Protein backbone atom coordinates (compact mmCIF):
# COMPACT_ATOMS: atom_id res chain seq x y z
CA UNK A 1 0.00 0.00 0.00
CA UNK A 2 1.63 3.29 -1.08
CA UNK A 3 1.96 6.14 1.38
CA UNK A 4 0.56 9.51 0.33
CA UNK A 5 3.47 11.84 1.15
CA UNK A 6 1.30 14.98 1.15
CA UNK A 7 -1.19 13.49 3.60
CA UNK A 8 1.59 12.12 5.82
CA UNK A 9 3.41 15.45 5.97
CA UNK A 10 0.19 17.42 6.57
CA UNK A 11 -1.04 15.20 9.41
CA UNK A 12 -0.97 16.51 12.96
CA UNK A 13 1.51 14.70 15.22
CA UNK A 14 0.04 12.27 17.70
CA UNK A 15 0.76 12.72 21.36
CA UNK A 16 0.52 9.82 23.74
CA UNK A 17 2.08 9.06 27.08
CA UNK A 18 4.29 6.00 27.09
CA UNK A 19 6.09 4.15 29.81
CA UNK A 20 8.34 1.19 30.37
CA UNK A 21 8.07 -1.31 33.18
CA UNK A 22 10.89 -3.28 34.76
CA UNK A 23 10.26 -6.22 32.39
CA UNK A 24 10.59 -3.98 29.35
CA UNK A 25 13.90 -2.57 30.60
CA UNK A 26 15.28 -6.02 31.39
CA UNK A 27 14.33 -7.39 27.96
CA UNK A 28 15.91 -4.38 26.28
CA UNK A 29 19.18 -4.85 28.16
CA UNK A 30 19.23 -8.58 27.43
CA UNK A 31 18.66 -7.81 23.75
CA UNK A 32 21.73 -5.56 23.84
CA UNK A 33 23.78 -8.35 25.38
CA UNK A 34 23.90 -7.08 28.95
CA UNK A 35 24.72 -9.77 31.45
CA UNK A 36 27.14 -11.61 29.17
CA UNK A 37 30.80 -11.52 30.09
CA UNK A 38 32.85 -9.45 27.66
CA UNK A 39 35.24 -12.40 27.31
CA UNK A 40 32.46 -14.80 26.28
CA UNK A 41 33.01 -15.80 22.64
PDB file of C-alpha atoms in Angstrom:
ATOM      1  CA  UNK A   1       0.000   0.000   0.000  1.00  0.00           C
ATOM      2  CA  UNK A   2       1.626   3.287  -1.076  1.00  0.00           C
ATOM      3  CA  UNK A   3       1.964   6.144   1.380  1.00  0.00           C
ATOM      4  CA  UNK A   4       0.562   9.512   0.331  1.00  0.00           C
ATOM      5  CA  UNK A   5       3.466  11.840   1.154  1.00  0.00           C
ATOM      6  CA  UNK A   6       1.296  14.980   1.154  1.00  0.00           C
ATOM      7  CA  UNK A   7      -1.189  13.486   3.597  1.00  0.00           C
ATOM      8  CA  UNK A   8       1.586  12.124   5.817  1.00  0.00           C
ATOM      9  CA  UNK A   9       3.409  15.454   5.968  1.00  0.00           C
ATOM     10  CA  UNK A  10       0.195  17.421   6.574  1.00  0.00           C
ATOM     11  CA  UNK A  11      -1.044  15.197   9.414  1.00  0.00           C
ATOM     12  CA  UNK A  12      -0.968  16.506  12.963  1.00  0.00           C
ATOM     13  CA  UNK A  13       1.514  14.699  15.215  1.00  0.00           C
ATOM     14  CA  UNK A  14       0.043  12.265  17.701  1.00  0.00           C
ATOM     15  CA  UNK A  15       0.763  12.719  21.360  1.00  0.00           C
ATOM     16  CA  UNK A  16       0.520   9.817  23.744  1.00  0.00           C
ATOM     17  CA  UNK A  17       2.078   9.058  27.081  1.00  0.00           C
ATOM     18  CA  UNK A  18       4.287   5.998  27.088  1.00  0.00           C
ATOM     19  CA  UNK A  19       6.095   4.148  29.810  1.00  0.00           C
ATOM     20  CA  UNK A  20       8.341   1.190  30.371  1.00  0.00           C
ATOM     21  CA  UNK A  21       8.066  -1.311  33.182  1.00  0.00           C
ATOM     22  CA  UNK A  22      10.886  -3.284  34.761  1.00  0.00           C
ATOM     23  CA  UNK A  23      10.265  -6.219  32.395  1.00  0.00           C
ATOM     24  CA  UNK A  24      10.593  -3.976  29.348  1.00  0.00           C
ATOM     25  CA  UNK A  25      13.896  -2.566  30.599  1.00  0.00           C
ATOM     26  CA  UNK A  26      15.282  -6.024  31.389  1.00  0.00           C
ATOM     27  CA  UNK A  27      14.332  -7.393  27.965  1.00  0.00           C
ATOM     28  CA  UNK A  28      15.913  -4.382  26.275  1.00  0.00           C
ATOM     29  CA  UNK A  29      19.177  -4.854  28.157  1.00  0.00           C
ATOM     30  CA  UNK A  30      19.227  -8.581  27.427  1.00  0.00           C
ATOM     31  CA  UNK A  31      18.662  -7.809  23.748  1.00  0.00           C
ATOM     32  CA  UNK A  32      21.727  -5.564  23.838  1.00  0.00           C
ATOM     33  CA  UNK A  33      23.781  -8.349  25.375  1.00  0.00           C
ATOM     34  CA  UNK A  34      23.905  -7.080  28.949  1.00  0.00           C
ATOM     35  CA  UNK A  35      24.717  -9.774  31.449  1.00  0.00           C
ATOM     36  CA  UNK A  36      27.135 -11.611  29.167  1.00  0.00           C
ATOM     37  CA  UNK A  37      30.798 -11.517  30.094  1.00  0.00           C
ATOM     38  CA  UNK A  38      32.854  -9.450  27.659  1.00  0.00           C
ATOM     39  CA  UNK A  39      35.239 -12.398  27.313  1.00  0.00           C
ATOM     40  CA  UNK A  40      32.456 -14.805  26.284  1.00  0.00           C
ATOM     41  CA  UNK A  41      33.005 -15.799  22.641  1.00  0.00           C
TER      42      UNK A  41
END
